[in-house]
PDB file of C-alpha atoms and ligand atoms in Angstrom:
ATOM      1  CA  UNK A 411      52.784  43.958   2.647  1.00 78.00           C
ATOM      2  CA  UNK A 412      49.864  45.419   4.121  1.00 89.00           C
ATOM      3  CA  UNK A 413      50.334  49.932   4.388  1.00 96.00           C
ATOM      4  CA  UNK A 414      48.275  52.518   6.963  1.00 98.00           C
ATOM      5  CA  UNK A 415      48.034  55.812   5.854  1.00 97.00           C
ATOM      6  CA  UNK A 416      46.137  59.073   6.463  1.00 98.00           C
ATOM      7  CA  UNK A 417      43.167  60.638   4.687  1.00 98.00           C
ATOM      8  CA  UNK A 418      41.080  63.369   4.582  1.00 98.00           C
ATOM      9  CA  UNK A 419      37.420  63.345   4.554  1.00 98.00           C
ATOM     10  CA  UNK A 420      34.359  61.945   5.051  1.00 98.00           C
ATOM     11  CA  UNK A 421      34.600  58.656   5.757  1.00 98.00           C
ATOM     12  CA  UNK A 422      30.748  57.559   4.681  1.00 98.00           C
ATOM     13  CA  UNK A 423      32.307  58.212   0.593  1.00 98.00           C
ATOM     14  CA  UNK A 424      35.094  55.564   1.168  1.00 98.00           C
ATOM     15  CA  UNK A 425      35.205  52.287  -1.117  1.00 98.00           C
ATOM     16  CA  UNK A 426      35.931  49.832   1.480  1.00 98.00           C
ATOM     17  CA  UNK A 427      35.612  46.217   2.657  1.00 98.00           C
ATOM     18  CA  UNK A 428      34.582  47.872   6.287  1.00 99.00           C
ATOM     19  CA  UNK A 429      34.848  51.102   8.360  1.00 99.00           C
ATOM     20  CA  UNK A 430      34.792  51.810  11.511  1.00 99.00           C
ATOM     21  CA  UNK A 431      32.050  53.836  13.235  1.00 99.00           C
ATOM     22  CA  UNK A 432      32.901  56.083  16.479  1.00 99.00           C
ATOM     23  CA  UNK A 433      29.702  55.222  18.404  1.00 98.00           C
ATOM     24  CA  UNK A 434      27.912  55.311  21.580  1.00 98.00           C
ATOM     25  CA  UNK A 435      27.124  52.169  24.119  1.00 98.00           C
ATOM     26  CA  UNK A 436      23.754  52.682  22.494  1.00 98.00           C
ATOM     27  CA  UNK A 437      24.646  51.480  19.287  1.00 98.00           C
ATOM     28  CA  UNK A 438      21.884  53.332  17.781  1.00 97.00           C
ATOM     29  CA  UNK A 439      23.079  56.645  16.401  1.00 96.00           C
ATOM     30  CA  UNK A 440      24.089  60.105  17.504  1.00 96.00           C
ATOM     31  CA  UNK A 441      26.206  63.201  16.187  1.00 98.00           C
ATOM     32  CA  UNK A 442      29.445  64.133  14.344  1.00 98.00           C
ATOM     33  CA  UNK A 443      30.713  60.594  12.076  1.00 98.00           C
ATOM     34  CA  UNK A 444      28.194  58.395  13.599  1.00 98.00           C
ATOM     35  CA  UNK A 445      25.457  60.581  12.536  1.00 98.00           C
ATOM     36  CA  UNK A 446      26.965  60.627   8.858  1.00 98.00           C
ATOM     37  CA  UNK A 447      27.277  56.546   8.584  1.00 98.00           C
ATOM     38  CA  UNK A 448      23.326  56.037  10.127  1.00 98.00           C
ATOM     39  CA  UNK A 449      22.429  58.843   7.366  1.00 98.00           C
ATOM     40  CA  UNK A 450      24.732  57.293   4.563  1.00 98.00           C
ATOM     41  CA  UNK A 451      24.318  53.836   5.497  1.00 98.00           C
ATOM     42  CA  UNK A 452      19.725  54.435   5.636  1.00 98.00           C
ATOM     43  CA  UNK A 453      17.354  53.617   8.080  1.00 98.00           C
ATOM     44  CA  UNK A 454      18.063  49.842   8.020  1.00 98.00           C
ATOM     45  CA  UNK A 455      21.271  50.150   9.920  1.00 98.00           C
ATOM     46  CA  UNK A 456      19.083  51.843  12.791  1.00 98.00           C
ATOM     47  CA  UNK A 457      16.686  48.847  13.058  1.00 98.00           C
ATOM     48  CA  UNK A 458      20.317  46.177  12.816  1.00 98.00           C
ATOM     49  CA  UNK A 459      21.754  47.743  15.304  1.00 98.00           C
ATOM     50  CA  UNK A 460      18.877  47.782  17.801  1.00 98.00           C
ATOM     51  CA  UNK A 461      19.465  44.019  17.381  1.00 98.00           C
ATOM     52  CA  UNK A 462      22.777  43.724  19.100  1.00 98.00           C
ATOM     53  CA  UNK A 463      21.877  45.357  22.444  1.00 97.00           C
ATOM     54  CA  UNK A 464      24.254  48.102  22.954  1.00 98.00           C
ATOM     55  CA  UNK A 465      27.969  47.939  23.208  1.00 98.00           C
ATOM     56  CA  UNK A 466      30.444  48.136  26.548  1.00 98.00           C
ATOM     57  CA  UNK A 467      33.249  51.281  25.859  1.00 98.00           C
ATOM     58  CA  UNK A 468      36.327  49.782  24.567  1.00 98.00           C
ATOM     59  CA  UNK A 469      34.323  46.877  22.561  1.00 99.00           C
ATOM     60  CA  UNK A 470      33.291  46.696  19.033  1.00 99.00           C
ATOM     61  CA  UNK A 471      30.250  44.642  17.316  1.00 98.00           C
ATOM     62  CA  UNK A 472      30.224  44.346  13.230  1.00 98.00           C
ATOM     63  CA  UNK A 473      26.999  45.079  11.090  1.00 98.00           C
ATOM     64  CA  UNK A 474      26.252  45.448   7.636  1.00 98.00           C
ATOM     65  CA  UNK A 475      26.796  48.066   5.254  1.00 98.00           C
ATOM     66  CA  UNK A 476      23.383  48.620   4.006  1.00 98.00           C
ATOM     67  CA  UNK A 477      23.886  51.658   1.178  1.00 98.00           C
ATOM     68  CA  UNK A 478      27.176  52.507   2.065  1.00 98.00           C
ATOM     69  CA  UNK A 479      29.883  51.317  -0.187  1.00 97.00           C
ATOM     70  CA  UNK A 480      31.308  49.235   2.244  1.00 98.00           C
ATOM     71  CA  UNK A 481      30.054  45.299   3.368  1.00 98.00           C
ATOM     72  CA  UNK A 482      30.582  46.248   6.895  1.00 98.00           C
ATOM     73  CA  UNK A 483      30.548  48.708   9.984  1.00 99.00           C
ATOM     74  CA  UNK A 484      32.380  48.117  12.721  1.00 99.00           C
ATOM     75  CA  UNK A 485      30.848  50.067  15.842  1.00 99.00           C
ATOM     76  CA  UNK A 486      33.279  51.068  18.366  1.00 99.00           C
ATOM     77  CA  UNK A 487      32.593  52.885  21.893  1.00 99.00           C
ATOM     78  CA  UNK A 488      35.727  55.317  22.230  1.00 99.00           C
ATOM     79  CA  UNK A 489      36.101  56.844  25.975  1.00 99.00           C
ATOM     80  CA  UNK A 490      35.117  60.262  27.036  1.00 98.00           C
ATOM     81  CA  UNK A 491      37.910  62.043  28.158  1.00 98.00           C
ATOM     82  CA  UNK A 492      38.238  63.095  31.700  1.00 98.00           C
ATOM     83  CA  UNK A 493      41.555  64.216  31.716  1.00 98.00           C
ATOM     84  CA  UNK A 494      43.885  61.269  31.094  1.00 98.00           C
ATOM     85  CA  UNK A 495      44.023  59.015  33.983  1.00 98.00           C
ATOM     86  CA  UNK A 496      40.805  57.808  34.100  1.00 98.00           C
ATOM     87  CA  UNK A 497      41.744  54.477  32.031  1.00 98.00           C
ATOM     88  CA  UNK A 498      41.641  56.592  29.073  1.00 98.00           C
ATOM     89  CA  UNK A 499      44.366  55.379  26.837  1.00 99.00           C
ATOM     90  CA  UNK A 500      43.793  51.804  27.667  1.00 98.00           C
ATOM     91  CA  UNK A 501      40.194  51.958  26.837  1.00 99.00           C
ATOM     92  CA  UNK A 502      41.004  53.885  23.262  1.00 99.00           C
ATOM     93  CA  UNK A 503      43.744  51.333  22.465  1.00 99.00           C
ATOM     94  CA  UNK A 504      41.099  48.226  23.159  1.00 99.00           C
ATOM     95  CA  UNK A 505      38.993  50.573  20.245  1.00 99.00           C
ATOM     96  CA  UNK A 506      41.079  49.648  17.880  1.00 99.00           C
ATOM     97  CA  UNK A 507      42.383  46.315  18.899  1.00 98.00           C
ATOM     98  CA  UNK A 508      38.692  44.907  19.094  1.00 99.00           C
ATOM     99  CA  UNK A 509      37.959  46.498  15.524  1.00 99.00           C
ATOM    100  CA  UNK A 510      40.787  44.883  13.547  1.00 98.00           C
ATOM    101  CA  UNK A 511      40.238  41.447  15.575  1.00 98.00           C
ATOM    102  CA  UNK A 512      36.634  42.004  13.996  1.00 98.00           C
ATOM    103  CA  UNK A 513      38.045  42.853  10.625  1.00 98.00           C
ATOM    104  CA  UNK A 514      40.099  39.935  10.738  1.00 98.00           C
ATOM    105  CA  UNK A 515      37.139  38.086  11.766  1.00 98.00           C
ATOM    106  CA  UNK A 516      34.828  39.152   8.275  1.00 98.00           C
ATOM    107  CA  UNK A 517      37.742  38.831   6.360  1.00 98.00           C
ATOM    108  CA  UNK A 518      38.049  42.199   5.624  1.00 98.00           C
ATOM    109  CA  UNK A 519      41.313  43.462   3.293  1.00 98.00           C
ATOM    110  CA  UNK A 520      40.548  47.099   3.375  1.00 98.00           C
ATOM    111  CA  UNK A 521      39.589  49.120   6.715  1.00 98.00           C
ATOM    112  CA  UNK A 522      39.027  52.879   7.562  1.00 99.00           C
ATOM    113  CA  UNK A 523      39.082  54.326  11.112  1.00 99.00           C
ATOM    114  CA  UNK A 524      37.985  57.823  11.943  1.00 99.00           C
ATOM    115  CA  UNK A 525      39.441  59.557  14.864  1.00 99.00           C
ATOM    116  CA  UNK A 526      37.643  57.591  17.789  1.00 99.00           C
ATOM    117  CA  UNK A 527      37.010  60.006  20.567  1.00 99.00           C
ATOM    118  CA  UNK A 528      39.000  62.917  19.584  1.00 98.00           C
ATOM    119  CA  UNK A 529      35.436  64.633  18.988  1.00 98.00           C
ATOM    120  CA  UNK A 530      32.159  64.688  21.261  1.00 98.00           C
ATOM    121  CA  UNK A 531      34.223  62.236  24.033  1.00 98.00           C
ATOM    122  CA  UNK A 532      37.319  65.428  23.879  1.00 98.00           C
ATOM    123  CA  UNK A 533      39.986  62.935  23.596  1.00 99.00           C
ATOM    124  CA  UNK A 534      43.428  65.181  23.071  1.00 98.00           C
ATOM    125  CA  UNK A 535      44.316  64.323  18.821  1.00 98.00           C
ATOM    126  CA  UNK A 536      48.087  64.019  19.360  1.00 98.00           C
ATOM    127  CA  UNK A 537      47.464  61.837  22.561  1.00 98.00           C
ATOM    128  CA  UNK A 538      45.098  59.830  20.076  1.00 98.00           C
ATOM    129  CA  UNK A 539      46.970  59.323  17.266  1.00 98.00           C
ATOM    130  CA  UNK A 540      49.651  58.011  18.828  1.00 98.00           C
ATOM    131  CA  UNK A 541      47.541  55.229  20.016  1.00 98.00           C
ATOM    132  CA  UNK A 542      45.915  54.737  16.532  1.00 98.00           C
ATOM    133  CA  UNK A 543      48.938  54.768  15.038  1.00 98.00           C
ATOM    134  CA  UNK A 544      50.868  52.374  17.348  1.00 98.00           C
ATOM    135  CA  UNK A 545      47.989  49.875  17.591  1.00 98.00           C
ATOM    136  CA  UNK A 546      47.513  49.484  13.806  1.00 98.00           C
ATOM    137  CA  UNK A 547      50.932  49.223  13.207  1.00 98.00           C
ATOM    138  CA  UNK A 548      51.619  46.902  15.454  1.00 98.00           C
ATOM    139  CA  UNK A 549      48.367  44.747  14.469  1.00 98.00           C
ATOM    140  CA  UNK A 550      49.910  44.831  10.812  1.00 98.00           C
ATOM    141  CA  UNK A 551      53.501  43.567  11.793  1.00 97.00           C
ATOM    142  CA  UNK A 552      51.578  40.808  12.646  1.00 97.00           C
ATOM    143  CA  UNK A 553      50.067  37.950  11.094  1.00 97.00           C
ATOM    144  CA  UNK A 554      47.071  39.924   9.125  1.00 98.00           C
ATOM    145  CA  UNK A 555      44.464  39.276   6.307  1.00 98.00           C
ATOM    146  CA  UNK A 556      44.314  43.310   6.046  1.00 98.00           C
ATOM    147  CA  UNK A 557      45.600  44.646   2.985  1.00 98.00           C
ATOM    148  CA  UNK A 558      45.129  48.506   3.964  1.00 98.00           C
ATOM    149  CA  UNK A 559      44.129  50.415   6.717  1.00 98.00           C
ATOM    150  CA  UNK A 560      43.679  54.326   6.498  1.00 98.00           C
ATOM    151  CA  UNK A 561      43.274  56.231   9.201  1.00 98.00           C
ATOM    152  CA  UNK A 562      40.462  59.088   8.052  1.00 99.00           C
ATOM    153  CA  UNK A 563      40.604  62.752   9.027  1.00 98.00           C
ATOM    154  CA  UNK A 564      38.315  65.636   9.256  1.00 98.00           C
ATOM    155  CA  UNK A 565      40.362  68.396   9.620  1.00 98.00           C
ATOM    156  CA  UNK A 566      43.267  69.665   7.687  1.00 98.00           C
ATOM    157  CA  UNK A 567      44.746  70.445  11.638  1.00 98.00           C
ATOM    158  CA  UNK A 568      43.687  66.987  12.380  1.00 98.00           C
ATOM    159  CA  UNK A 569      45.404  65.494   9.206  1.00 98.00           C
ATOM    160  CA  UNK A 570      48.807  67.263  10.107  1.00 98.00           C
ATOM    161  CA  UNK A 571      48.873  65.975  13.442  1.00 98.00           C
ATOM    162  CA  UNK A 572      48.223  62.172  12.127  1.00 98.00           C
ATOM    163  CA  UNK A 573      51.200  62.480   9.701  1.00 98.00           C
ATOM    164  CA  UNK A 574      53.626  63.471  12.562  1.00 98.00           C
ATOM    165  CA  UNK A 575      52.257  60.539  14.315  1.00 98.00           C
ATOM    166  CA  UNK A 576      53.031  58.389  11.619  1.00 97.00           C
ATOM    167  CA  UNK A 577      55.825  60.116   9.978  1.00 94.00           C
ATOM    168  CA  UNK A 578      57.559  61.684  12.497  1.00 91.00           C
ATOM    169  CA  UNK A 579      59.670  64.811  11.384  1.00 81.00           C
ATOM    170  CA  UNK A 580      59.022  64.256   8.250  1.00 77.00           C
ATOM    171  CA  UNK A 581      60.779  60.491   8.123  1.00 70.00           C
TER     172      UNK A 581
HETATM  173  N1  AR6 B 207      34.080  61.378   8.333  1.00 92.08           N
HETATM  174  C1  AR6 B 207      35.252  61.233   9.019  1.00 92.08           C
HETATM  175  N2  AR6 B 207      35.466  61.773  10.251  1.00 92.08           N
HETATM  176  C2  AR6 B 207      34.459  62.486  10.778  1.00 92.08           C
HETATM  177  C3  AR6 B 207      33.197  62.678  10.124  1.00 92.08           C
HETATM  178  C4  AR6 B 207      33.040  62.084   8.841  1.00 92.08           C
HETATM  179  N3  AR6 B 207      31.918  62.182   8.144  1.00 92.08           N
HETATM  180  N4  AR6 B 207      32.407  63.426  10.933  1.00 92.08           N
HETATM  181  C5  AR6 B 207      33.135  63.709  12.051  1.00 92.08           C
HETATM  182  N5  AR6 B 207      34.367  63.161  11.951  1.00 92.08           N
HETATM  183  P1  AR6 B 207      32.885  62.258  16.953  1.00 92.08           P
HETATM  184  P2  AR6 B 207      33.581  60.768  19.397  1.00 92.08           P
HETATM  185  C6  AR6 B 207      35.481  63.174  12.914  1.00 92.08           C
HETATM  186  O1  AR6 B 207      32.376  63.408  17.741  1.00 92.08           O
HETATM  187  O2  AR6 B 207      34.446  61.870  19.864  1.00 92.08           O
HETATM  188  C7  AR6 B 207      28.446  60.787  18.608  1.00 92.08           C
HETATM  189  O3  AR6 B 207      27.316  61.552  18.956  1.00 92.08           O
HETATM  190  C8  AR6 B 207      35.529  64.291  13.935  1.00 92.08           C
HETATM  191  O4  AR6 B 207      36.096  65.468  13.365  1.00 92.08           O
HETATM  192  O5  AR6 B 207      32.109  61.818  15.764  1.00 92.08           O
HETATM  193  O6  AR6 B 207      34.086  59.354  19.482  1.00 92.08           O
HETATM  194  C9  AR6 B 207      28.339  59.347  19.070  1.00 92.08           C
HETATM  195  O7  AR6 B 207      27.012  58.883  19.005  1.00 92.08           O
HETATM  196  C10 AR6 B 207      36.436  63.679  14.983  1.00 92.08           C
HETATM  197  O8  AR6 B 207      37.805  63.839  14.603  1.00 92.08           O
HETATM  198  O9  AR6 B 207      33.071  60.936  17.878  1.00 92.08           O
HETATM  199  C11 AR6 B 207      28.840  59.428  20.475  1.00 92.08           C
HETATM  200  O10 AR6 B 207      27.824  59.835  21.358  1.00 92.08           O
HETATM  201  C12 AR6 B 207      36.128  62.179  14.915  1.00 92.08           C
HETATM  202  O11 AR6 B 207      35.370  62.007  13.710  1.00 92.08           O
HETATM  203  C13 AR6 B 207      29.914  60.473  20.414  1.00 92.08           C
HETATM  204  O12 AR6 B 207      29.566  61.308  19.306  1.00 92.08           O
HETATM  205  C14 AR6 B 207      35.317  61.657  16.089  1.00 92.08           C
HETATM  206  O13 AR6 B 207      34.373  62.628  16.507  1.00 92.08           O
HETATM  207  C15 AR6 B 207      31.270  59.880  20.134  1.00 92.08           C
HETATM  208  O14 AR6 B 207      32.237  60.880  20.227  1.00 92.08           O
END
């Protein structure tokens, strides 16, 4: 039975097949975790990414790990938030549905999402983790290859909202 839970910290230290980068349709580095996984992963992941030509919000594209423990990163382009009807959900929910199909893809077993959007892009966190947590979860009732997924936090704040979204009151 594959499980989803909730940790806290920096996603770059994780021991994973893949994780899952919160990027820009650039592809080719910025601030908050997708400066940490270009300055974990090394320079190399700059010069792969250049290769696949920028990625559409909502979309994902897979490269390699280069010195980061895991074999892959999955680049994602969360959307900025501009106040909730703007396509908003949809477009976050497509994050993570075009991620795992890519996991599923590269045979990955073990997967770890940060918090697409919820920084830079403004995305609300309790609006968003709803939508993480209801898209992986429903991915993994599924037919799946994915043995784990954990859904990384930066924030002790950020950590107790993602348990009420997947535990709620306490259950
Ligand atoms: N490990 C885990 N989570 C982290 C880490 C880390 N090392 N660092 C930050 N977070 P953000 P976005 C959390 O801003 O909102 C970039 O410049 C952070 O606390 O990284 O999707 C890109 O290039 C927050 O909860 O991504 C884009 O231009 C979550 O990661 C833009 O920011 C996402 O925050 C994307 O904005």
């Amino acid at each position: 039975m594959s499980s989803v839970r909730v940790w806290l910290g920096d996603i770059t230290t994780l021991d994973v097949d893949a994780i899952v980068n919160a990027a820009n349709s650039s592809l080719l580095g910025g601030g908050g975790v997708d400066g940490a996984i270009h300055r974990a992963a090394g320079p190399e992941l700059r010069e792969e990414c250049r290769e696949l030509g920028g990625c559409p919000t909502g979309e994902a594209r897979i490269s390699g790990g280069h010195r980061l423990f895991a074999r892959h990163i999955i680049h994602t382009v969360g959307p900025v938030w501009h106040g909730g009807d703007k396509g908003e959900d949809e477009l976050l929910a497509s994050c993570y549905r075009a991620s795992l199909a890519l996991a599923e893809e590269h045979d990955v077993h073990t997967l770890a999402f940060p918090a697409i959007s919820t920084g830079v892009y403004g995305f609300p966190i309790e609006r968003a983790a709803q939508i993480a947590v209801r898209e992986v979860r429903g991915h993994l009732a599924g037919p799946t290859g994915l043995d784990e997924v954990i859904l990384v936090v930066f924030s002790s704040r950020d950590e107790d909202v993602y348990r009420e979204a997947l535990f709620p009151h306490g259950e």
